[in-house]
Amino acid sequence: MSETPFIDLRSDTVTRPTPAMRRAMFEAEVGDDVYGEDPTVNKLEARAAEVLGKEASLFVPTGSMGNTIGCKMHTQHGQEVICEARAHILNYELSMLAWFSGCLARPIHADRGVLSWEQIRREIRPLGPHAAPTGLIEIENTNNLAGGSVYPLETIDEICDGAHALGLKVHMDGARVFNAAAACGHTVREIAAKCDSVMFCLSKGLGAPAGSMLVGTREAIDRGRRLRKRLGGGMRQVGVLAAAGLIALDEMPQRLGEDHANARLLAEGFKQIPGIDVDLATVETNIVIFDVSGTGIAAPEISARLKARGVLINAVNPRLMRAVTHFDAGRAACETALRVMGEVTRQ
Ligand code: TLP
């Protein structure tokens, strides 16, 4: 396996498949998944549904496609989707919510990125002479750009109960729901229990080379399967990827605590560097969002200086940067990144 010369903290998407995944991919039994004949995909879909406690699941190439399908399957054109202001569906999916589902995002800013039912309830709109009706509530757990924050289980249940009482569905962007589970001490099954659909990524902290899952009722997933085909996501002999996904799902969640400990190490270390500020209370999982404005150096410039010394950390905007821990950047790599950060901000 070739080694990257960089310490790459840009995202947990950069993880490379483990030797066990590569072996499983090599040996995978495959068939045409558009005909429902790929045994490894079928096994992965059954396993994901079981782990999340839902009737069915769908293997999709990316988290973005999973969210696109999840939003589309619960909504109609001309509706609004309530989400948090930093939501991935609003900020990082090329407006697919508008483009494909014909819906408008109704963003609400929440401290720490965790919406409460009370905040959501105030923004729910019935169809009127001026207002488009609310069609769906979307919650992101963990909330990526809020620093990987975690929804407490009671908050999720309260949001789902409130939404369901009004006839509304809840889709969870659970790209990192296994990180949420590791941090809050509940199972992903408990977290997903009341949500109508959950998308989660195999390709982030769980380490698969590609792929995400969308889980929900059999009826919703049957609809989702047709939407996936419309989007060009019918992938044929894709058991080669599902084989890695099965290992990601069953063997990788147990180690996410290490990533969380490394994120804390980074956050505490960054905080000691003059001019860098981190709210340690926001660091619950594997993401650290930190403010470099006190250094007097713009975040993209810091990013460039780090890169010149072999460390990759992206700027979110001129003040903020985001570091994400994962199994390809362990404790020693994080310690080096801290040292280099100290050096480049002193320059
Ligand atoms: N997030 C990526 C970037 O797109 C920002 C990252 O590096 O974190 N939901 C959430 C919460 C995500 O963080 C991401 C990816 C997705 C959905 C989309 O997943 P992919 O990249 O598989 O389409």
Coordinates of C-alpha atoms in Angstrom, one line a residue, residues 7 16-17 35 42 54 63 110 115 131 134 150 158 190 205 213 239 250 254 281 287 290 303 305 316 326:
I7 CA -0.5 14.1 7.5
R16 CA -7.9 4.3 2.6
P17 CA -9.3 0.8 2.7
Y35 CA -31.4 -6.7 -11.2
N42 CA -27.9 -7.7 -0.8
K54 CA -35.2 -0.4 9.9
G63 CA -23.7 10.5 1.1
A110 CA -28.7 26.6 16.4
L115 CA -31.8 22.1 16.7
A131 CA -46.2 30.5 2.3
T134 CA -43.1 22.5 5.3
V150 CA -24.0 15.4 18.7
E158 CA -38.7 15.0 20.7
E190 CA -31.6 3.9 19.3
G205 CA -14.6 7.3 9.7
M213 CA -26.5 3.7 3.0
G239 CA -20.3 -6.1 -4.6
D250 CA -19.1 -4.4 11.4
Q254 CA -15.5 0.1 17.7
A281 CA -17.0 22.1 24.8
I287 CA -14.0 17.2 14.1
F290 CA -11.0 26.4 15.4
S303 CA -3.4 26.1 5.3
R305 CA 2.0 27.1 5.1
V316 CA -13.5 26.8 6.3
H326 CA -9.4 9.3 11.4

